[in-house]
mmCIF file of C-alpha atoms and ligand atoms in Angstrom:
data_model
loop_
_atom_site.group_PDB
_atom_site.id
_atom_site.type_symbol
_atom_site.label_atom_id
_atom_site.label_comp_id
_atom_site.label_asym_id
_atom_site.label_seq_id
_atom_site.Cartn_x
_atom_site.Cartn_y
_atom_site.Cartn_z
ATOM 1 C CA MET A 22 89.916 1.106 33.434
ATOM 2 C CA THR A 23 86.576 0.699 31.677
ATOM 3 C CA GLU A 24 85.968 -2.276 29.503
ATOM 4 C CA HIS A 25 86.646 -1.452 25.980
ATOM 5 C CA ARG A 26 85.070 -2.804 22.840
ATOM 6 C CA PRO A 27 87.723 -4.176 20.641
ATOM 7 C CA VAL A 28 88.527 -1.597 17.769
ATOM 8 C CA LYS A 29 89.330 -3.302 14.434
ATOM 9 C CA ASP A 30 91.528 -1.599 11.817
ATOM 10 C CA THR A 31 89.203 -2.787 8.807
ATOM 11 C CA ASP A 32 90.842 -0.474 6.486
ATOM 12 C CA ALA A 33 90.891 -2.415 3.254
ATOM 13 C CA THR A 34 94.467 -1.222 2.201
ATOM 14 C CA PRO A 35 95.570 -3.308 -0.836
ATOM 15 C CA VAL A 36 98.231 -5.821 0.046
ATOM 16 C CA LYS A 37 101.639 -4.635 -1.161
ATOM 17 C CA ALA A 38 103.024 -6.783 -4.016
ATOM 18 C CA THR A 39 106.763 -6.011 -3.383
ATOM 19 C CA PRO A 40 108.346 -6.526 0.038
ATOM 20 C CA THR A 41 110.761 -4.026 0.904
ATOM 21 C CA LEU A 42 112.054 -5.397 4.165
ATOM 22 C CA PRO A 43 114.052 -8.756 4.779
ATOM 23 C CA ASP A 44 111.692 -11.620 5.713
ATOM 24 C CA ALA A 45 108.758 -9.248 5.234
ATOM 25 C CA GLN A 46 105.219 -10.245 5.780
ATOM 26 C CA THR A 47 102.179 -7.905 5.353
ATOM 27 C CA VAL A 48 99.684 -7.039 8.071
ATOM 28 C CA THR A 49 96.159 -7.952 7.218
ATOM 29 C CA GLU A 50 94.265 -6.894 10.323
ATOM 30 C CA VAL A 51 95.047 -5.142 13.631
ATOM 31 C CA THR A 52 92.560 -5.116 16.696
ATOM 32 C CA HIS A 53 93.182 -2.827 19.653
ATOM 33 C CA TYR A 54 91.740 -4.087 23.098
ATOM 34 C CA THR A 55 92.660 -1.489 25.530
ATOM 35 C CA ASP A 56 95.426 1.198 25.760
ATOM 36 C CA ARG A 57 97.866 -1.505 26.593
ATOM 37 C CA LEU A 58 97.001 -4.531 24.301
ATOM 38 C CA PHE A 59 96.319 -5.163 20.577
ATOM 39 C CA SER A 60 96.495 -8.209 18.383
ATOM 40 C CA PHE A 61 97.353 -8.320 14.700
ATOM 41 C CA ARG A 62 97.193 -10.870 11.826
ATOM 42 C CA CYS A 63 99.633 -10.891 8.970
ATOM 43 C CA THR A 64 100.598 -13.189 5.913
ATOM 44 C CA ARG A 65 102.375 -16.413 6.590
ATOM 45 C CA PRO A 66 105.456 -17.488 4.563
ATOM 46 C CA ALA A 67 104.704 -20.476 2.416
ATOM 47 C CA SER A 68 107.741 -22.397 3.902
ATOM 48 C CA LEU A 69 106.834 -21.621 7.662
ATOM 49 C CA ARG A 70 105.871 -24.861 9.546
ATOM 50 C CA PHE A 71 105.393 -24.615 13.427
ATOM 51 C CA ARG A 72 103.999 -26.370 16.234
ATOM 52 C CA SER A 73 101.147 -24.760 17.926
ATOM 53 C CA GLY A 74 102.350 -22.982 20.910
ATOM 54 C CA GLU A 75 105.672 -22.125 19.606
ATOM 55 C CA PHE A 76 107.328 -18.582 19.086
ATOM 56 C CA VAL A 77 109.210 -16.745 16.463
ATOM 57 C CA MET A 78 111.142 -13.560 16.244
ATOM 58 C CA ILE A 79 109.243 -10.611 14.782
ATOM 59 C CA GLY A 80 109.800 -6.890 14.493
ATOM 60 C CA LEU A 81 110.338 -3.683 12.452
ATOM 61 C CA MET A 82 113.415 -1.744 11.277
ATOM 62 C CA GLY A 83 114.836 0.382 13.941
ATOM 63 C CA ASP A 84 115.634 4.071 13.764
ATOM 64 C CA PRO A 85 118.695 5.051 11.683
ATOM 65 C CA HIS A 86 121.932 5.214 13.687
ATOM 66 C CA PRO A 87 122.657 8.981 14.573
ATOM 67 C CA GLU A 88 126.074 9.035 12.968
ATOM 68 C CA THR A 89 126.124 6.275 10.493
ATOM 69 C CA GLY A 90 122.665 6.371 9.395
ATOM 70 C CA LYS A 91 122.394 2.544 9.199
ATOM 71 C CA VAL A 92 119.300 0.884 10.253
ATOM 72 C CA LYS A 93 119.144 -2.592 12.069
ATOM 73 C CA PRO A 94 115.999 -4.756 12.626
ATOM 74 C CA LEU A 95 114.424 -4.755 15.995
ATOM 75 C CA LEU A 96 113.344 -8.018 16.811
ATOM 76 C CA ARG A 97 111.655 -9.764 19.736
ATOM 77 C CA ALA A 98 110.340 -13.107 20.625
ATOM 78 C CA TYR A 99 106.520 -13.443 20.041
ATOM 79 C CA SER A 100 104.333 -16.525 20.474
ATOM 80 C CA ILE A 101 102.230 -17.215 17.506
ATOM 81 C CA ALA A 102 98.623 -16.941 18.602
ATOM 82 C CA SER A 103 97.187 -18.624 15.633
ATOM 83 C CA PRO A 104 97.080 -22.453 15.339
ATOM 84 C CA SER A 105 99.534 -24.410 13.082
ATOM 85 C CA TRP A 106 96.951 -25.036 10.510
ATOM 86 C CA ASP A 107 95.843 -21.363 9.902
ATOM 87 C CA GLU A 108 96.835 -19.852 6.673
ATOM 88 C CA GLU A 109 97.616 -16.450 8.349
ATOM 89 C CA LEU A 110 99.627 -15.777 11.542
ATOM 90 C CA GLU A 111 98.166 -14.015 14.659
ATOM 91 C CA PHE A 112 100.145 -12.162 17.390
ATOM 92 C CA TYR A 113 98.942 -10.607 20.649
ATOM 93 C CA SER A 114 100.933 -7.955 22.021
ATOM 94 C CA ILE A 115 101.454 -5.351 24.806
ATOM 95 C CA LYS A 116 102.003 -1.704 24.095
ATOM 96 C CA VAL A 117 104.875 -0.336 26.184
ATOM 97 C CA PRO A 118 105.081 3.345 25.775
ATOM 98 C CA ASP A 119 108.812 3.601 25.642
ATOM 99 C CA GLY A 120 109.222 -0.069 24.635
ATOM 100 C CA PRO A 121 111.936 -0.134 21.755
ATOM 101 C CA LEU A 122 109.667 -2.364 19.577
ATOM 102 C CA THR A 123 106.106 -2.134 20.949
ATOM 103 C CA SER A 124 105.991 1.609 21.017
ATOM 104 C CA LYS A 125 106.338 1.408 16.970
ATOM 105 C CA LEU A 126 104.667 -1.826 16.482
ATOM 106 C CA GLN A 127 101.448 -0.557 18.239
ATOM 107 C CA HIS A 128 101.083 1.806 15.184
ATOM 108 C CA ILE A 129 100.815 -0.884 12.483
ATOM 109 C CA LYS A 130 98.022 -0.925 10.164
ATOM 110 C CA SER A 131 96.691 -3.286 7.353
ATOM 111 C CA GLY A 132 99.011 -3.211 4.408
ATOM 112 C CA ASP A 133 102.187 -2.428 6.606
ATOM 113 C CA GLU A 134 105.018 -4.727 6.570
ATOM 114 C CA ILE A 135 106.648 -6.549 9.559
ATOM 115 C CA ILE A 136 109.858 -8.587 9.827
ATOM 116 C CA LEU A 137 109.293 -12.331 10.643
ATOM 117 C CA ARG A 138 112.202 -14.742 11.050
ATOM 118 C CA PRO A 139 110.789 -18.123 9.954
ATOM 119 C CA LYS A 140 112.512 -20.144 12.615
ATOM 120 C CA PRO A 141 109.800 -21.309 15.225
ATOM 121 C CA VAL A 142 110.944 -22.544 18.514
ATOM 122 C CA GLY A 143 109.540 -23.183 22.088
ATOM 123 C CA THR A 144 108.676 -25.404 24.813
ATOM 124 C CA LEU A 145 105.019 -25.056 25.127
ATOM 125 C CA VAL A 146 104.186 -27.870 22.880
ATOM 126 C CA HIS A 147 102.227 -31.133 23.111
ATOM 127 C CA ASP A 148 105.562 -33.025 22.352
ATOM 128 C CA ALA A 149 107.081 -32.029 25.554
ATOM 129 C CA LEU A 150 104.206 -33.549 27.692
ATOM 130 C CA LEU A 151 103.541 -37.091 28.678
ATOM 131 C CA PRO A 152 99.958 -38.311 28.005
ATOM 132 C CA GLY A 153 97.422 -37.325 30.629
ATOM 133 C CA LYS A 154 93.785 -36.588 31.291
ATOM 134 C CA ARG A 155 93.336 -32.959 32.037
ATOM 135 C CA ILE A 156 95.620 -30.020 30.726
ATOM 136 C CA TRP A 157 95.892 -26.826 32.450
ATOM 137 C CA PHE A 158 96.789 -23.727 30.540
ATOM 138 C CA PHE A 159 98.093 -20.952 33.111
ATOM 139 C CA ALA A 160 98.333 -17.417 31.820
ATOM 140 C CA THR A 161 98.935 -13.821 32.975
ATOM 141 C CA GLY A 162 98.546 -10.837 30.581
ATOM 142 C CA THR A 163 99.708 -11.378 27.165
ATOM 143 C CA GLY A 164 100.962 -14.959 28.079
ATOM 144 C CA PHE A 165 97.510 -16.106 26.967
ATOM 145 C CA ALA A 166 99.006 -15.973 23.272
ATOM 146 C CA PRO A 167 100.314 -19.346 22.929
ATOM 147 C CA PHE A 168 97.089 -20.786 24.352
ATOM 148 C CA ALA A 169 95.220 -18.916 21.748
ATOM 149 C CA SER A 170 97.100 -21.250 19.375
ATOM 150 C CA LEU A 171 96.655 -24.403 21.463
ATOM 151 C CA LEU A 172 93.004 -23.874 22.070
ATOM 152 C CA ARG A 173 92.402 -23.961 18.439
ATOM 153 C CA GLU A 174 94.666 -26.959 17.742
ATOM 154 C CA PRO A 175 92.847 -30.173 17.265
ATOM 155 C CA GLN A 176 95.619 -32.137 19.106
ATOM 156 C CA THR A 177 94.532 -30.411 22.409
ATOM 157 C CA TYR A 178 91.324 -32.101 22.267
ATOM 158 C CA GLU A 179 92.612 -35.328 20.923
ATOM 159 C CA ASP A 180 95.012 -35.636 23.787
ATOM 160 C CA TYR A 181 92.866 -34.467 26.631
ATOM 161 C CA ASP A 182 89.549 -34.978 28.332
ATOM 162 C CA GLU A 183 89.342 -31.648 30.076
ATOM 163 C CA ILE A 184 91.139 -28.167 29.199
ATOM 164 C CA ILE A 185 91.505 -25.758 31.843
ATOM 165 C CA ILE A 186 92.523 -22.214 30.805
ATOM 166 C CA THR A 187 93.159 -19.744 33.641
ATOM 167 C CA HIS A 188 93.981 -16.066 32.818
ATOM 168 C CA THR A 189 94.867 -13.515 35.412
ATOM 169 C CA CYS A 190 95.102 -9.994 34.388
ATOM 170 C CA ARG A 191 95.306 -6.566 36.268
ATOM 171 C CA GLU A 192 91.829 -5.256 34.710
ATOM 172 C CA VAL A 193 88.712 -6.652 32.978
ATOM 173 C CA GLY A 194 89.471 -5.058 29.673
ATOM 174 C CA GLU A 195 92.775 -7.254 29.521
ATOM 175 C CA LEU A 196 90.583 -10.450 29.413
ATOM 176 C CA THR A 197 88.602 -9.419 26.179
ATOM 177 C CA TYR A 198 91.006 -11.052 23.703
ATOM 178 C CA GLY A 199 90.924 -14.507 25.384
ATOM 179 C CA ARG A 200 87.273 -14.373 26.313
ATOM 180 C CA ASP A 201 86.227 -13.529 22.975
ATOM 181 C CA LEU A 202 88.505 -16.165 21.428
ATOM 182 C CA ILE A 203 87.080 -18.750 23.698
ATOM 183 C CA ALA A 204 83.406 -17.727 22.939
ATOM 184 C CA ALA A 205 83.927 -17.897 19.371
ATOM 185 C CA LEU A 206 85.081 -21.522 19.552
ATOM 186 C CA LYS A 207 81.362 -22.539 19.897
ATOM 187 C CA ASP A 208 80.350 -21.259 16.474
ATOM 188 C CA ASP A 209 83.597 -22.168 14.766
ATOM 189 C CA GLU A 210 82.238 -24.325 12.023
ATOM 190 C CA LEU A 211 85.482 -25.570 10.858
ATOM 191 C CA LEU A 212 86.764 -26.697 14.248
ATOM 192 C CA ASN A 213 83.410 -28.095 15.300
ATOM 193 C CA GLU A 214 83.514 -30.288 12.092
ATOM 194 C CA VAL A 215 87.306 -31.209 12.322
ATOM 195 C CA ILE A 216 87.602 -31.948 15.955
ATOM 196 C CA GLY A 217 83.986 -33.037 16.669
ATOM 197 C CA GLU A 218 80.784 -31.172 17.403
ATOM 198 C CA GLY A 219 80.744 -29.670 20.858
ATOM 199 C CA PHE A 220 84.406 -30.042 21.398
ATOM 200 C CA TRP A 221 84.524 -26.737 23.026
ATOM 201 C CA LYS A 222 82.563 -28.299 26.011
ATOM 202 C CA LYS A 223 85.897 -29.779 27.355
ATOM 203 C CA ILE A 224 87.145 -26.211 28.102
ATOM 204 C CA LYS A 225 87.007 -24.782 31.679
ATOM 205 C CA TYR A 226 87.579 -21.052 31.535
ATOM 206 C CA TYR A 227 88.861 -19.401 34.674
ATOM 207 C CA PRO A 228 89.515 -15.543 34.173
ATOM 208 C CA THR A 229 90.506 -13.501 37.257
ATOM 209 C CA THR A 230 91.441 -9.915 37.839
ATOM 210 C CA THR A 231 93.582 -8.472 40.501
ATOM 211 C CA ARG A 232 93.205 -4.578 40.244
ATOM 212 C CA GLU A 233 89.452 -4.015 38.912
ATOM 213 C CA GLU A 234 86.240 -5.614 40.307
ATOM 214 C CA SER A 235 85.341 -8.816 38.501
ATOM 215 C CA GLN A 236 83.336 -11.920 38.910
ATOM 216 C CA LYS A 237 86.603 -13.459 40.249
ATOM 217 C CA MET A 238 89.237 -11.565 41.853
ATOM 218 C CA GLY A 239 92.807 -12.589 42.932
ATOM 219 C CA ARG A 240 95.867 -14.174 41.490
ATOM 220 C CA ILE A 241 95.477 -17.748 40.304
ATOM 221 C CA THR A 242 98.393 -18.811 42.502
ATOM 222 C CA ASP A 243 96.538 -17.555 45.776
ATOM 223 C CA LEU A 244 93.190 -18.922 44.571
ATOM 224 C CA MET A 245 94.929 -22.479 44.239
ATOM 225 C CA ARG A 246 96.495 -22.006 47.524
ATOM 226 C CA SER A 247 93.315 -21.357 49.083
ATOM 227 C CA GLY A 248 91.488 -24.191 47.317
ATOM 228 C CA ALA A 249 89.092 -21.638 45.874
ATOM 229 C CA ALA A 250 90.129 -22.307 42.238
ATOM 230 C CA PHE A 251 89.450 -26.099 42.489
ATOM 231 C CA ASP A 252 86.258 -25.632 44.277
ATOM 232 C CA ASP A 253 84.943 -23.245 41.491
ATOM 233 C CA LEU A 254 86.286 -25.454 38.728
ATOM 234 C CA GLY A 255 85.075 -28.642 40.542
ATOM 235 C CA VAL A 256 88.363 -30.487 39.918
ATOM 236 C CA PRO A 257 90.779 -31.996 42.539
ATOM 237 C CA PRO A 258 94.120 -30.292 43.072
ATOM 238 C CA LEU A 259 96.815 -31.226 40.419
ATOM 239 C CA ASN A 260 98.471 -34.627 40.704
ATOM 240 C CA PRO A 261 101.199 -36.066 38.363
ATOM 241 C CA GLU A 262 99.014 -39.119 37.170
ATOM 242 C CA MET A 263 96.171 -37.005 35.651
ATOM 243 C CA ASP A 264 97.173 -33.441 35.149
ATOM 244 C CA ARG A 265 99.469 -31.798 32.524
ATOM 245 C CA ALA A 266 100.280 -27.943 32.716
ATOM 246 C CA MET A 267 101.537 -25.330 30.466
ATOM 247 C CA ILE A 268 102.693 -21.946 32.162
ATOM 248 C CA CYS A 269 103.156 -18.640 30.400
ATOM 249 C CA GLY A 270 103.251 -15.363 32.099
ATOM 250 C CA ASN A 271 105.559 -12.704 33.785
ATOM 251 C CA LEU A 272 108.596 -14.015 35.428
ATOM 252 C CA ALA A 273 107.434 -13.834 38.933
ATOM 253 C CA PHE A 274 104.328 -15.642 38.157
ATOM 254 C CA ASN A 275 106.125 -18.466 36.280
ATOM 255 C CA LEU A 276 108.580 -19.094 39.208
ATOM 256 C CA GLU A 277 105.797 -19.063 41.620
ATOM 257 C CA LEU A 278 103.517 -21.501 39.721
ATOM 258 C CA LYS A 279 106.517 -23.707 38.786
ATOM 259 C CA ASP A 280 107.294 -24.255 42.679
ATOM 260 C CA MET A 281 103.620 -24.928 43.247
ATOM 261 C CA LEU A 282 103.457 -27.540 40.456
ATOM 262 C CA GLU A 283 106.686 -29.204 41.716
ATOM 263 C CA ALA A 284 105.011 -29.369 45.115
ATOM 264 C CA TYR A 285 102.118 -31.203 43.663
ATOM 265 C CA GLY A 286 104.623 -33.712 42.213
ATOM 266 C CA LEU A 287 104.798 -32.501 38.595
ATOM 267 C CA VAL A 288 108.110 -32.573 36.789
ATOM 268 C CA GLU A 289 109.225 -30.071 34.212
ATOM 269 C CA GLY A 290 109.345 -31.355 30.628
ATOM 270 C CA ALA A 291 111.216 -30.417 27.513
ATOM 271 C CA ASN A 292 111.041 -31.377 23.855
ATOM 272 C CA SER A 293 113.614 -34.038 24.299
ATOM 273 C CA ASN A 294 112.401 -35.120 27.746
ATOM 274 C CA PRO A 295 108.581 -35.068 27.760
ATOM 275 C CA GLN A 296 107.381 -34.755 31.516
ATOM 276 C CA HIS A 297 104.357 -33.190 33.165
ATOM 277 C CA TYR A 298 104.643 -29.459 32.761
ATOM 278 C CA VAL A 299 106.362 -26.784 30.715
ATOM 279 C CA VAL A 300 106.865 -23.243 31.088
ATOM 280 C CA GLU A 301 107.741 -19.987 29.031
ATOM 281 C CA LYS A 302 108.087 -16.338 29.786
ATOM 282 C CA ALA A 303 105.745 -14.087 28.016
ATOM 283 C CA PHE A 304 107.040 -11.107 26.058
ATOM 284 C CA LEU A 305 107.173 -8.179 28.195
ATOM 285 C CA ASP A 306 109.340 -5.464 26.504
HETATM 286 P P1 LIG B 8 98.891 -8.101 40.488
HETATM 287 O O1 LIG B 8 98.093 -7.210 39.954
HETATM 288 O O2 LIG B 8 98.729 -8.458 42.008
HETATM 289 O O3 LIG B 8 100.371 -7.824 40.397
HETATM 290 P P2 LIG B 8 101.472 -7.718 34.855
HETATM 291 O O4 LIG B 8 100.463 -7.005 33.922
HETATM 292 O O5 LIG B 8 102.296 -7.067 35.706
HETATM 293 O O6 LIG B 8 102.456 -8.742 34.096
HETATM 294 O O7 LIG B 8 100.654 -8.668 35.475
HETATM 295 C C1 LIG B 8 99.581 -9.599 35.026
HETATM 296 C C2 LIG B 8 98.864 -10.302 36.223
HETATM 297 O O8 LIG B 8 99.766 -11.186 36.712
HETATM 298 C C3 LIG B 8 98.325 -9.394 37.181
HETATM 299 O O9 LIG B 8 96.914 -9.515 37.528
HETATM 300 C C4 LIG B 8 99.451 -9.671 38.398
HETATM 301 O O10 LIG B 8 98.734 -9.560 39.598
HETATM 302 C C5 LIG B 8 99.673 -11.121 38.080
HETATM 303 N N1 LIG B 8 100.834 -11.604 38.918
HETATM 304 C C6 LIG B 8 101.989 -11.058 38.988
HETATM 305 N N2 LIG B 8 102.937 -11.552 39.642
HETATM 306 C C7 LIG B 8 102.295 -12.815 39.968
HETATM 307 C C8 LIG B 8 102.731 -13.948 40.814
HETATM 308 N N3 LIG B 8 103.884 -14.100 41.153
HETATM 309 N N4 LIG B 8 101.694 -14.957 41.043
HETATM 310 C C9 LIG B 8 100.524 -14.776 40.333
HETATM 311 N N5 LIG B 8 99.949 -13.804 39.502
HETATM 312 C C10 LIG B 8 100.958 -12.669 39.362
#
């Protein structure tokens, strides 16, 4: 796949005044990255409070039942990609041609409505980790989404001296959302003021591809096993005294990395029992 420039839906469709769906929110911006990936922003319910890294259920109304004509909401769990302080919400999604929700969701435009259940939950939160020196964010594909939130969250920089974000994708174009987001942190006046000038220097970004030529090829798991990732990043292998980690990717990746982190001596944490690492499955439908 050749690298695509993100295509923004900048259509200034007026925001609808009267929501017609239950828990409706209005889409404000849609950006397409590849034929498989897009992101969108929407209005945020005034009452919605969440912690950066959490997810909510979002969706659209399904097709009418062939016999009864009844329509039901079609909802899936989506990590909120925007930080907790943002006045809008952002989501990053895959497009699955025959996916019940994403086959429809990929066609949304500014001014359209989506359904958003305002009940945030999730384990990829700072509260689930003990204090540490360095935090690793491990993502594949759309698993980058919760880290898009946490990379814009001031607490990430207050809690850690170093933030390492690894992102493994099949093709180069699939890295665009994350790469552009990280590059934009440098010029983000608000974050530089709130967190401190040059906060972004704490980030080490490690993108890799597996099915298309790029600067760094290979699965992050293999690159860690060989030691190449640690050499490239200039850091020692993970240890439970210094390192904390959050994992979000496809199931096989999550399981493999979880085993590796356990072998380094890290213990899985939860909201009720903070430890060294936490894991969550990326939305794949
Ligand atoms: P690969 O191309 O070698 O399968 P997907 O798009 O299927 O969700 O995969 C996203 C990325 O995650 C791909 O680059 C894929 O590599 C990689 N991946 C899949 N399974 C694993 C795993 N068990 N460990 C590390 N990376 C994985």
